[in-house]
PDB file of C-alpha atoms in Angstrom:
ATOM      1  CA  MET A   1     -16.283   7.068  10.796  1.00 59.00           C
ATOM      2  CA  THR A   2     -14.576   9.898   9.424  1.00 83.00           C
ATOM      3  CA  LYS A   3     -14.391   9.636   6.293  1.00 89.00           C
ATOM      4  CA  LEU A   4     -11.340  10.850   3.648  1.00 91.00           C
ATOM      5  CA  THR A   5     -11.070  13.120   2.701  1.00 94.00           C
ATOM      6  CA  PRO A   6      -8.875  15.433  -0.427  1.00 96.00           C
ATOM      7  CA  GLN A   7      -6.239  16.201   3.194  1.00 95.00           C
ATOM      8  CA  ALA A   8      -5.027  13.078   4.191  1.00 94.00           C
ATOM      9  CA  ALA A   9      -2.422  12.472   5.127  1.00 95.00           C
ATOM     10  CA  GLY A  10       0.499  10.332   7.334  1.00 96.00           C
ATOM     11  CA  THR A  11       1.188   6.473   6.502  1.00 96.00           C
ATOM     12  CA  PHE A  12      -1.326   4.029   5.974  1.00 93.00           C
ATOM     13  CA  ALA A  13      -0.146   0.558   6.124  1.00 92.00           C
ATOM     14  CA  ILE A  14      -0.837  -1.881   3.530  1.00 89.00           C
ATOM     15  CA  ALA A  15      -2.142  -5.068   4.944  1.00 88.00           C
ATOM     16  CA  PRO A  16      -1.292  -8.631   4.410  1.00 88.00           C
ATOM     17  CA  THR A  17      -4.489 -10.958   4.945  1.00 87.00           C
ATOM     18  CA  PRO A  18      -3.076 -13.475   7.516  1.00 90.00           C
ATOM     19  CA  PHE A  19      -3.381 -16.724   7.700  1.00 90.00           C
ATOM     20  CA  HIS A  20      -3.149 -20.206   9.320  1.00 91.00           C
ATOM     21  CA  ASP A  21      -1.358 -23.035   7.939  1.00 90.00           C
ATOM     22  CA  ASP A  22      -4.078 -24.742   6.276  1.00 88.00           C
ATOM     23  CA  GLY A  23      -5.590 -21.584   4.543  1.00 85.00           C
ATOM     24  CA  ARG A  24      -8.102 -20.361   6.827  1.00 87.00           C
ATOM     25  CA  ILE A  25      -8.463 -16.663   7.480  1.00 86.00           C
ATOM     26  CA  ASP A  26      -6.547 -15.731  11.163  1.00 90.00           C
ATOM     27  CA  GLU A  27      -8.793 -13.711  12.686  1.00 89.00           C
ATOM     28  CA  LYS A  28      -7.121 -13.173  16.289  1.00 93.00           C
ATOM     29  CA  SER A  29      -3.730 -12.120  13.853  1.00 92.00           C
ATOM     30  CA  ILE A  30      -5.399  -9.597  11.581  1.00 89.00           C
ATOM     31  CA  ASP A  31      -7.244  -8.287  14.973  1.00 91.00           C
ATOM     32  CA  ARG A  32      -2.919  -8.003  16.894  1.00 94.00           C
ATOM     33  CA  LEU A  33      -2.370  -6.576  13.169  1.00 93.00           C
ATOM     34  CA  THR A  34      -4.882  -3.663  13.578  1.00 91.00           C
ATOM     35  CA  ASP A  35      -3.756  -2.700  16.906  1.00 93.00           C
ATOM     36  CA  PHE A  36       0.260  -3.306  15.787  1.00 95.00           C
ATOM     37  CA  TYR A  37      -0.349  -0.500  12.852  1.00 93.00           C
ATOM     38  CA  ALA A  38      -2.316   1.612  15.441  1.00 93.00           C
ATOM     39  CA  GLU A  39       0.016   1.482  18.332  1.00 95.00           C
ATOM     40  CA  VAL A  40       3.383   2.128  16.339  1.00 95.00           C
ATOM     41  CA  GLY A  41       1.290   5.406  14.809  1.00 95.00           C
ATOM     42  CA  CYS A  42      -0.393   4.847  11.633  1.00 95.00           C
ATOM     43  CA  ASP A  43      -3.244   7.513  10.124  1.00 92.00           C
ATOM     44  CA  GLY A  44      -4.273   4.349   8.470  1.00 90.00           C
ATOM     45  CA  VAL A  45      -4.582   0.770   7.042  1.00 88.00           C
ATOM     46  CA  THR A  46      -5.603  -0.078   3.437  1.00 84.00           C
ATOM     47  CA  VAL A  47      -7.220  -4.282   3.879  1.00 77.00           C
ATOM     48  CA  LEU A  48      -7.075  -6.426   0.325  1.00 57.00           C
ATOM     49  CA  GLY A  49      -4.879  -4.113  -1.404  1.00 55.00           C
ATOM     50  CA  ILE A  50      -2.460  -6.380  -4.305  1.00 54.00           C
ATOM     51  CA  LEU A  51      -0.651  -7.797  -1.384  1.00 58.00           C
ATOM     52  CA  GLY A  52      -3.821  -8.509   1.060  1.00 53.00           C
ATOM     53  CA  GLU A  53      -4.034 -11.819  -1.297  1.00 55.00           C
ATOM     54  CA  ALA A  54      -8.134 -10.114  -2.393  1.00 55.00           C
ATOM     55  CA  PRO A  55      -8.336 -12.807  -5.436  1.00 56.00           C
ATOM     56  CA  LYS A  56      -7.728 -15.433  -2.864  1.00 56.00           C
ATOM     57  CA  LEU A  57     -11.064 -15.064  -1.050  1.00 60.00           C
ATOM     58  CA  ASP A  58     -14.288 -15.547  -1.675  1.00 59.00           C
ATOM     59  CA  ALA A  59     -17.143 -13.065  -1.635  1.00 60.00           C
ATOM     60  CA  ALA A  60     -18.076 -14.009   1.578  1.00 62.00           C
ATOM     61  CA  GLU A  61     -14.163 -13.279   3.267  1.00 58.00           C
ATOM     62  CA  ALA A  62     -13.953 -10.684   1.118  1.00 55.00           C
ATOM     63  CA  GLU A  63     -16.910  -8.535   3.068  1.00 52.00           C
ATOM     64  CA  GLN A  64     -15.232  -9.886   6.243  1.00 51.00           C
ATOM     65  CA  VAL A  65     -11.891  -8.431   6.150  1.00 50.00           C
ATOM     66  CA  ALA A  66     -13.316  -5.607   3.793  1.00 51.00           C
ATOM     67  CA  VAL A  67     -12.208  -3.188   2.325  1.00 53.00           C
ATOM     68  CA  GLY A  68     -10.959  -3.749  -1.283  1.00 58.00           C
ATOM     69  CA  VAL A  69     -13.381  -2.705  -4.086  1.00 65.00           C
ATOM     70  CA  SER A  70     -11.738  -3.308  -7.376  1.00 70.00           C
ATOM     71  CA  ALA A  71     -13.840  -6.612  -9.902  1.00 69.00           C
ATOM     72  CA  PRO A  72     -14.612  -7.805 -13.138  1.00 68.00           C
ATOM     73  CA  GLY A  73     -18.097  -6.087 -12.817  1.00 83.00           C
ATOM     74  CA  PHE A  74     -20.167  -2.628 -11.369  1.00 89.00           C
ATOM     75  CA  ALA A  75     -22.675  -4.723  -9.554  1.00 88.00           C
ATOM     76  CA  THR A  76     -19.894  -6.636  -7.565  1.00 86.00           C
ATOM     77  CA  MET A  77     -17.842  -2.673  -6.704  1.00 89.00           C
ATOM     78  CA  ARG A  78     -20.738  -1.253  -5.826  1.00 91.00           C
ATOM     79  CA  SER A  79     -22.068  -4.330  -3.170  1.00 88.00           C
ATOM     80  CA  LEU A  80     -18.466  -4.511  -2.142  1.00 85.00           C
ATOM     81  CA  ALA A  81     -18.136  -1.058  -1.183  1.00 90.00           C
ATOM     82  CA  LYS A  82     -21.636  -0.374   0.875  1.00 90.00           C
ATOM     83  CA  ALA A  83     -20.430  -3.726   2.817  1.00 86.00           C
ATOM     84  CA  SER A  84     -16.763  -1.686   3.628  1.00 85.00           C
ATOM     85  CA  MET A  85     -18.244   1.454   3.890  1.00 90.00           C
ATOM     86  CA  ASP A  86     -20.991   0.092   6.758  1.00 88.00           C
ATOM     87  CA  ALA A  87     -18.279  -1.870   8.126  1.00 83.00           C
ATOM     88  CA  GLY A  88     -16.448   1.478   9.112  1.00 86.00           C
ATOM     89  CA  ALA A  89     -14.677   1.953   6.083  1.00 87.00           C
ATOM     90  CA  ALA A  90     -13.135   5.766   5.508  1.00 89.00           C
ATOM     91  CA  GLY A  91     -13.201   5.210   1.766  1.00 90.00           C
ATOM     92  CA  VAL A  92     -12.103   2.567  -0.685  1.00 91.00           C
ATOM     93  CA  MET A  93      -9.621   1.699  -3.426  1.00 90.00           C
ATOM     94  CA  ILE A  94     -10.021   1.950  -7.197  1.00 92.00           C
ATOM     95  CA  ALA A  95      -7.352   0.176  -9.917  1.00 91.00           C
ATOM     96  CA  PRO A  96      -8.077  -0.663 -12.838  1.00 94.00           C
ATOM     97  CA  PRO A  97      -8.701  -3.756 -14.938  1.00 92.00           C
ATOM     98  CA  PRO A  98      -5.987  -4.644 -17.202  1.00 90.00           C
ATOM     99  CA  HIS A  99      -7.969  -4.708 -20.560  1.00 91.00           C
ATOM    100  CA  LEU A 100      -7.544  -1.126 -20.284  1.00 93.00           C
ATOM    101  CA  ARG A 101      -5.757   0.405 -23.251  1.00 91.00           C
ATOM    102  CA  THR A 102      -7.022   3.611 -24.306  1.00 95.00           C
ATOM    103  CA  ASP A 103      -7.127   6.682 -22.579  1.00 96.00           C
ATOM    104  CA  ASP A 104     -10.515   7.076 -23.780  1.00 96.00           C
ATOM    105  CA  GLN A 105     -11.160   3.677 -21.967  1.00 96.00           C
ATOM    106  CA  ILE A 106      -9.568   4.136 -18.954  1.00 96.00           C
ATOM    107  CA  THR A 107     -11.365   7.048 -17.895  1.00 97.00           C
ATOM    108  CA  GLY A 108     -14.687   6.046 -19.238  1.00 96.00           C
ATOM    109  CA  TYR A 109     -14.229   2.889 -17.207  1.00 95.00           C
ATOM    110  CA  PHE A 110     -13.742   5.031 -14.337  1.00 96.00           C
ATOM    111  CA  LYS A 111     -16.561   7.787 -14.872  1.00 95.00           C
ATOM    112  CA  GLN A 112     -19.033   4.188 -14.449  1.00 94.00           C
ATOM    113  CA  ALA A 113     -16.913   2.980 -11.492  1.00 94.00           C
ATOM    114  CA  GLN A 114     -17.519   6.925  -9.461  1.00 94.00           C
ATOM    115  CA  GLU A 115     -21.467   6.423 -11.035  1.00 94.00           C
ATOM    116  CA  ALA A 116     -21.484   2.934  -9.413  1.00 94.00           C
ATOM    117  CA  ILE A 117     -20.243   3.205  -5.996  1.00 93.00           C
ATOM    118  CA  GLY A 118     -21.571   6.899  -5.203  1.00 94.00           C
ATOM    119  CA  ASP A 119     -20.915   9.625  -3.382  1.00 94.00           C
ATOM    120  CA  ILE A 120     -18.295   6.986  -1.245  1.00 94.00           C
ATOM    121  CA  PRO A 121     -14.894   8.402  -0.733  1.00 94.00           C
ATOM    122  CA  TRP A 122     -12.117   6.581  -3.934  1.00 95.00           C
ATOM    123  CA  VAL A 123      -9.061   6.399  -3.716  1.00 94.00           C
ATOM    124  CA  LEU A 124      -7.160   5.799  -7.763  1.00 96.00           C
ATOM    125  CA  GLN A 125      -4.754   2.675  -7.434  1.00 94.00           C
ATOM    126  CA  ASP A 126      -1.873   3.818 -10.711  1.00 96.00           C
ATOM    127  CA  TYR A 127       0.152   0.967 -10.132  1.00 93.00           C
ATOM    128  CA  PRO A 128       0.940  -0.170 -14.182  1.00 93.00           C
ATOM    129  CA  LEU A 129       3.650  -2.448 -13.344  1.00 89.00           C
ATOM    130  CA  THR A 130       1.334  -4.897 -11.476  1.00 87.00           C
ATOM    131  CA  LEU A 131      -1.469  -3.849 -12.990  1.00 88.00           C
ATOM    132  CA  THR A 132       0.110  -2.802 -16.756  1.00 91.00           C
ATOM    133  CA  VAL A 133      -2.731  -0.099 -17.135  1.00 94.00           C
ATOM    134  CA  ALA A 134      -0.545   3.634 -17.578  1.00 93.00           C
ATOM    135  CA  PHE A 135      -2.019   6.549 -17.071  1.00 95.00           C
ATOM    136  CA  THR A 136      -0.353  10.037 -18.299  1.00 96.00           C
ATOM    137  CA  PRO A 137      -0.948  12.718 -16.007  1.00 98.00           C
ATOM    138  CA  ALA A 138      -3.653  14.346 -17.664  1.00 98.00           C
ATOM    139  CA  VAL A 139      -5.584  11.031 -17.698  1.00 97.00           C
ATOM    140  CA  ILE A 140      -5.717  11.348 -13.979  1.00 98.00           C
ATOM    141  CA  ARG A 141      -6.607  14.179 -13.844  1.00 98.00           C
ATOM    142  CA  LYS A 142      -9.208  13.602 -15.798  1.00 98.00           C
ATOM    143  CA  ILE A 143     -10.228  11.063 -14.207  1.00 97.00           C
ATOM    144  CA  VAL A 144     -10.633  12.684 -10.758  1.00 97.00           C
ATOM    145  CA  MET A 145     -12.033  16.419 -12.283  1.00 97.00           C
ATOM    146  CA  ASP A 146     -14.892  13.578 -13.328  1.00 95.00           C
ATOM    147  CA  SER A 147     -15.758  11.941 -10.116  1.00 95.00           C
ATOM    148  CA  PRO A 148     -16.643  14.429  -7.638  1.00 93.00           C
ATOM    149  CA  SER A 149     -15.792  11.467  -4.708  1.00 95.00           C
ATOM    150  CA  CYS A 150     -11.949  10.453  -6.085  1.00 97.00           C
ATOM    151  CA  VAL A 151     -10.587  12.429  -3.009  1.00 96.00           C
ATOM    152  CA  MET A 152      -6.278  10.569  -3.367  1.00 96.00           C
ATOM    153  CA  LEU A 153      -4.556   9.076  -5.529  1.00 97.00           C
ATOM    154  CA  LYS A 154      -2.225   6.172  -4.551  1.00 96.00           C
ATOM    155  CA  HIS A 155       0.634   6.699  -6.445  1.00 97.00           C
ATOM    156  CA  GLU A 156       2.853   3.436  -7.357  1.00 95.00           C
ATOM    157  CA  ASP A 157       4.142   4.020 -10.619  1.00 95.00           C
ATOM    158  CA  TRP A 158       8.329   3.795 -11.413  1.00 90.00           C
ATOM    159  CA  PRO A 159       9.872   5.730 -12.768  1.00 90.00           C
ATOM    160  CA  GLY A 160       7.167   7.659 -11.229  1.00 95.00           C
ATOM    161  CA  LEU A 161       8.192  10.972  -9.652  1.00 98.00           C
ATOM    162  CA  GLU A 162       7.831  13.647 -12.661  1.00 98.00           C
ATOM    163  CA  LYS A 163       3.962  12.381 -12.323  1.00 98.00           C
ATOM    164  CA  ILE A 164       4.290  14.205  -8.758  1.00 98.00           C
ATOM    165  CA  SER A 165       5.556  17.428  -9.968  1.00 98.00           C
ATOM    166  CA  ALA A 166       3.417  17.974 -13.222  1.00 98.00           C
ATOM    167  CA  LEU A 167      -0.458  16.908 -11.506  1.00 98.00           C
ATOM    168  CA  ARG A 168       1.206  19.213  -8.144  1.00 98.00           C
ATOM    169  CA  GLY A 169       1.927  22.025 -11.339  1.00 98.00           C
ATOM    170  CA  PHE A 170      -1.799  20.961 -12.513  1.00 98.00           C
ATOM    171  CA  GLN A 171      -3.123  21.690  -9.370  1.00 98.00           C
ATOM    172  CA  LYS A 172      -0.953  25.131  -8.926  1.00 98.00           C
ATOM    173  CA  ASP A 173      -1.979  26.883 -12.081  1.00 98.00           C
ATOM    174  CA  GLY A 174      -6.331  25.592 -11.044  1.00 97.00           C
ATOM    175  CA  SER A 175      -6.750  22.805 -13.458  1.00 98.00           C
ATOM    176  CA  LEU A 176      -6.681  20.347 -11.107  1.00 98.00           C
ATOM    177  CA  LYS A 177      -8.614  20.278  -8.021  1.00 97.00           C
ATOM    178  CA  PRO A 178      -7.521  19.868  -3.945  1.00 97.00           C
ATOM    179  CA  MET A 179      -6.332  15.827  -4.431  1.00 96.00           C
ATOM    180  CA  SER A 180      -4.079  13.642  -2.062  1.00 97.00           C
ATOM    181  CA  ILE A 181      -2.019  11.664  -2.770  1.00 98.00           C
ATOM    182  CA  LEU A 182       0.173   8.774  -0.873  1.00 97.00           C
ATOM    183  CA  VAL A 183       2.418   6.368  -2.376  1.00 97.00           C
ATOM    184  CA  GLY A 184       3.419   2.367  -2.658  1.00 94.00           C
ATOM    185  CA  ASN A 185       5.750   0.821  -4.270  1.00 91.00           C
ATOM    186  CA  GLY A 186       6.894  -0.597  -1.257  1.00 92.00           C
ATOM    187  CA  GLY A 187       8.465   2.960  -0.139  1.00 95.00           C
ATOM    188  CA  LEU A 188      11.129   2.318  -2.761  1.00 96.00           C
ATOM    189  CA  PHE A 189      11.251   5.656  -3.746  1.00 97.00           C
ATOM    190  CA  LEU A 190       9.439   7.208  -0.544  1.00 97.00           C
ATOM    191  CA  ASP A 191      12.485   9.556   0.333  1.00 96.00           C
ATOM    192  CA  PHE A 192      12.248  11.558  -2.552  1.00 98.00           C
ATOM    193  CA  GLU A 193       8.621  10.974  -3.534  1.00 98.00           C
ATOM    194  CA  MET A 194       7.998  13.599  -0.352  1.00 98.00           C
ATOM    195  CA  GLU A 195      10.558  15.543  -1.692  1.00 98.00           C
ATOM    196  CA  ARG A 196       7.674  15.889  -4.861  1.00 98.00           C
ATOM    197  CA  GLY A 197       4.754  16.928  -3.378  1.00 98.00           C
ATOM    198  CA  ALA A 198       3.089  13.634  -1.461  1.00 98.00           C
ATOM    199  CA  ASP A 199       1.390  13.876   1.155  1.00 98.00           C
ATOM    200  CA  GLY A 200       2.925  10.223   2.880  1.00 97.00           C
ATOM    201  CA  ALA A 201       3.262   7.112   1.334  1.00 97.00           C
ATOM    202  CA  MET A 202       0.678   3.529   1.891  1.00 94.00           C
ATOM    203  CA  THR A 203       2.153   0.937   1.275  1.00 92.00           C
ATOM    204  CA  GLY A 204       3.009  -2.622   3.179  1.00 88.00           C
ATOM    205  CA  TYR A 205       7.193  -2.387   4.383  1.00 93.00           C
ATOM    206  CA  ALA A 206       7.325  -4.731   7.292  1.00 94.00           C
ATOM    207  CA  PHE A 207       8.571  -1.307   9.871  1.00 96.00           C
ATOM    208  CA  PRO A 208       5.836   1.056   9.228  1.00 95.00           C
ATOM    209  CA  GLU A 209       7.934   2.952  11.853  1.00 95.00           C
ATOM    210  CA  LEU A 210      10.076   3.527   8.985  1.00 96.00           C
ATOM    211  CA  LEU A 211       7.595   4.661   6.522  1.00 97.00           C
ATOM    212  CA  ILE A 212       5.996   6.851   9.743  1.00 97.00           C
ATOM    213  CA  ASP A 213       9.858   8.370  10.544  1.00 96.00           C
ATOM    214  CA  VAL A 214      10.640   9.445   7.052  1.00 97.00           C
ATOM    215  CA  VAL A 215       7.111  11.031   6.048  1.00 97.00           C
ATOM    216  CA  LYS A 216       7.579  12.886   9.506  1.00 97.00           C
ATOM    217  CA  LEU A 217      11.206  13.591   8.767  1.00 97.00           C
ATOM    218  CA  GLN A 218      10.029  15.318   5.303  1.00 98.00           C
ATOM    219  CA  LYS A 219       7.592  16.972   6.226  1.00 97.00           C
ATOM    220  CA  ALA A 220       9.770  18.905   9.093  1.00 97.00           C
ATOM    221  CA  GLY A 221      12.297  20.062   6.180  1.00 97.00           C
ATOM    222  CA  LYS A 222      15.199  17.535   8.144  1.00 97.00           C
ATOM    223  CA  ARG A 223      16.287  16.658   5.662  1.00 97.00           C
ATOM    224  CA  ASP A 224      19.607  14.735   6.316  1.00 97.00           C
ATOM    225  CA  ALA A 225      17.843  12.657   8.735  1.00 96.00           C
ATOM    226  CA  ALA A 226      15.298  11.466   6.440  1.00 97.00           C
ATOM    227  CA  HIS A 227      17.742  10.256   3.751  1.00 97.00           C
ATOM    228  CA  ASP A 228      20.301   8.636   6.371  1.00 95.00           C
ATOM    229  CA  LEU A 229      17.750   6.626   7.840  1.00 95.00           C
ATOM    230  CA  PHE A 230      15.347   5.622   5.084  1.00 96.00           C
ATOM    231  CA  ASP A 231      19.817   4.758   3.315  1.00 96.00           C
ATOM    232  CA  ALA A 232      19.585   2.182   6.311  1.00 95.00           C
ATOM    233  CA  HIS A 233      16.983  -0.294   5.669  1.00 96.00           C
ATOM    234  CA  LEU A 234      16.671   0.499   1.719  1.00 97.00           C
ATOM    235  CA  PRO A 235      18.870  -2.757   2.094  1.00 97.00           C
ATOM    236  CA  LEU A 236      15.605  -4.441   3.281  1.00 97.00           C
ATOM    237  CA  ILE A 237      12.636  -2.357   1.046  1.00 97.00           C
ATOM    238  CA  ARG A 238      14.396  -3.942  -1.930  1.00 96.00           C
ATOM    239  CA  TYR A 239      14.581  -6.823  -0.960  1.00 96.00           C
ATOM    240  CA  GLU A 240      11.026  -7.279   0.457  1.00 94.00           C
ATOM    241  CA  GLN A 241       9.947  -5.641  -2.933  1.00 92.00           C
ATOM    242  CA  GLN A 242      10.819  -8.989  -5.130  1.00 90.00           C
ATOM    243  CA  PRO A 243       8.609  -9.331  -7.643  1.00 85.00           C
ATOM    244  CA  GLY A 244       6.261 -12.814  -6.486  1.00 82.00           C
ATOM    245  CA  ALA A 245       8.513 -12.979  -3.299  1.00 87.00           C
ATOM    246  CA  GLY A 246       8.275 -10.093  -0.981  1.00 88.00           C
ATOM    247  CA  LEU A 247       5.198 -11.228   0.659  1.00 89.00           C
ATOM    248  CA  ALA A 248       6.341 -13.903   1.798  1.00 91.00           C
ATOM    249  CA  VAL A 249       9.207 -11.892   3.107  1.00 94.00           C
ATOM    250  CA  ARG A 250       7.296  -9.270   4.589  1.00 94.00           C
ATOM    251  CA  LYS A 251       5.025 -12.059   6.264  1.00 94.00           C
ATOM    252  CA  TYR A 252       8.169 -13.423   7.181  1.00 95.00           C
ATOM    253  CA  VAL A 253       9.631 -10.603   9.198  1.00 96.00           C
ATOM    254  CA  LEU A 254       6.127 -10.276  10.272  1.00 95.00           C
ATOM    255  CA  GLN A 255       6.077 -13.053  11.801  1.00 95.00           C
ATOM    256  CA  LYS A 256       9.759 -13.100  13.544  1.00 95.00           C
ATOM    257  CA  ARG A 257       8.165  -9.984  15.321  1.00 94.00           C
ATOM    258  CA  GLY A 258       5.232 -11.654  16.859  1.00 94.00           C
ATOM    259  CA  VAL A 259       2.746  -9.651  15.321  1.00 94.00           C
ATOM    260  CA  ILE A 260       1.567 -12.591  13.280  1.00 94.00           C
ATOM    261  CA  ALA A 261       1.320 -15.850  14.369  1.00 93.00           C
ATOM    262  CA  SER A 262       1.864 -17.642  10.526  1.00 92.00           C
ATOM    263  CA  SER A 263       3.796 -16.285   7.480  1.00 91.00           C
ATOM    264  CA  ALA A 264       1.909 -18.498   5.235  1.00 88.00           C
ATOM    265  CA  GLN A 265       0.081 -17.175   1.899  1.00 86.00           C
ATOM    266  CA  ARG A 266      -3.192 -19.086   0.315  1.00 79.00           C
ATOM    267  CA  LYS A 267      -2.382 -20.600  -2.511  1.00 77.00           C
ATOM    268  CA  PRO A 268      -1.347 -20.215  -4.773  1.00 73.00           C
ATOM    269  CA  GLY A 269       1.194 -18.797  -2.651  1.00 75.00           C
ATOM    270  CA  ALA A 270       5.451 -18.299  -2.840  1.00 76.00           C
ATOM    271  CA  THR A 271       7.163 -19.440  -0.106  1.00 83.00           C
ATOM    272  CA  ILE A 272       9.699 -18.630   1.914  1.00 89.00           C
ATOM    273  CA  THR A 273      13.554 -20.769   1.770  1.00 92.00           C
ATOM    274  CA  ALA A 274      15.676 -21.349   4.828  1.00 95.00           C
ATOM    275  CA  THR A 275      18.178 -19.334   2.829  1.00 96.00           C
ATOM    276  CA  ALA A 276      16.520 -16.027   2.205  1.00 95.00           C
ATOM    277  CA  LYS A 277      15.119 -16.971   6.006  1.00 95.00           C
ATOM    278  CA  ALA A 278      18.981 -16.579   6.634  1.00 97.00           C
ATOM    279  CA  GLU A 279      18.860 -13.856   4.381  1.00 97.00           C
ATOM    280  CA  VAL A 280      16.753 -11.711   6.046  1.00 96.00           C
ATOM    281  CA  ASP A 281      17.742 -12.066   8.959  1.00 96.00           C
ATOM    282  CA  TYR A 282      21.352 -11.175   8.411  1.00 96.00           C
ATOM    283  CA  LEU A 283      19.400  -7.724   6.476  1.00 96.00           C
ATOM    284  CA  LEU A 284      17.768  -7.068   9.746  1.00 95.00           C
ATOM    285  CA  SER A 285      21.063  -7.520  12.286  1.00 94.00           C
ATOM    286  CA  ARG A 286      21.805  -4.678   9.181  1.00 93.00           C
ATOM    287  CA  VAL A 287      19.347  -2.719  10.364  1.00 93.00           C
ATOM    288  CA  ALA A 288      19.309  -3.370  14.033  1.00 91.00           C
ATOM    289  CA  ARG A 289      23.083  -1.447  14.436  1.00 89.00           C
ATOM    290  CA  VAL A 290      21.200   1.071  13.131  1.00 84.00           C
ATOM    291  CA  ASP A 291      17.419   1.564  14.049  1.00 84.00           C
ATOM    292  CA  ARG A 292      17.069  -1.146  17.411  1.00 82.00           C
ATOM    293  CA  ARG A 293      13.004  -1.818  16.747  1.00 82.00           C
ATOM    294  CA  ALA A 294      14.885  -4.559  13.497  1.00 78.00           C
ATOM    295  CA  ASN A 295      16.900  -6.263  16.165  1.00 75.00           C
ATOM    296  CA  LEU A 296      15.035  -9.030  16.267  1.00 67.00           C
ATOM    297  CA  GLN A 297      15.886 -12.373  17.913  1.00 52.00           C
ATOM    298  CA  PRO A 298      16.281 -15.291  14.878  1.00 44.00           C
ATOM    299  CA  GLN A 299      12.928 -17.233  16.045  1.00 42.00           C
ATOM    300  CA  SER A 300       9.001 -15.050  17.371  1.00 39.00           C
ATOM    301  CA  SER A 301       7.349 -16.000  20.119  1.00 39.00           C
ATOM    302  CA  ALA A 302       4.466 -16.024  17.589  1.00 40.00           C
ATOM    303  CA  ALA A 303       5.522 -19.081  15.147  1.00 38.00           C
ATOM    304  CA  GLY A 304       4.908 -22.185  16.543  1.00 34.00           C
TER     305      GLY A 304
END
């Protein structure tokens, strides 16, 4: 299996975890979802991220699905990281626990995390809106420079465009080693994040094809084409990014696309109301005027 490197780029889909309506893991939908991401051209898939409902899985299920390894204790992190790599993962992602506040606490934690997982390539997740831990560019630089196997930043700060510019500035002056930067936040700022120096996207919009196309267009210097396509999807991207409700929307669209059998979340989880479904259907119809991939029937064959 190819391991993650600082040269990683493109589009990595954040995969939701499919469940049956009764809460059991839906292995057939996991296979279908994985095939779907490969068929549309994703460069990688990230599983058991925040929107993968990782905290709702027990240890055995987490190893069955693999690959997020954030954990309260380093022993658990070590075992999950090893299990993930043994299962064929290219690397693992580590998010900060919410109790970290000072810069010294943050850098100290990740130094210990590095010691726990050893030479396994890992991704630093910077998502202060959800994780409540704020990294300055200087703190990110210290974490990365202190961690030989940290090869990527998953950037999800908001506003965060200046942070990308600052990090790329550190690399230009030689104070930061090469590092991949993939961006998340549902793709809300992907259009300008690419222009600031991001290498691609790592997020979970229900149309990963859109993310792939915007990344490719920006890398090809086709700025207006990238923004035109992005703008057509932006109302649906925004709707899907609602805190607490976005995963229900994403799973609903993936179900309509026939990719997963059920939009169910494991409890506790949000449900999508009939009114919200109608709003999503309306947004899909508007996107379909520009992008045929959103031209869906009201119900997918997978819905039953």
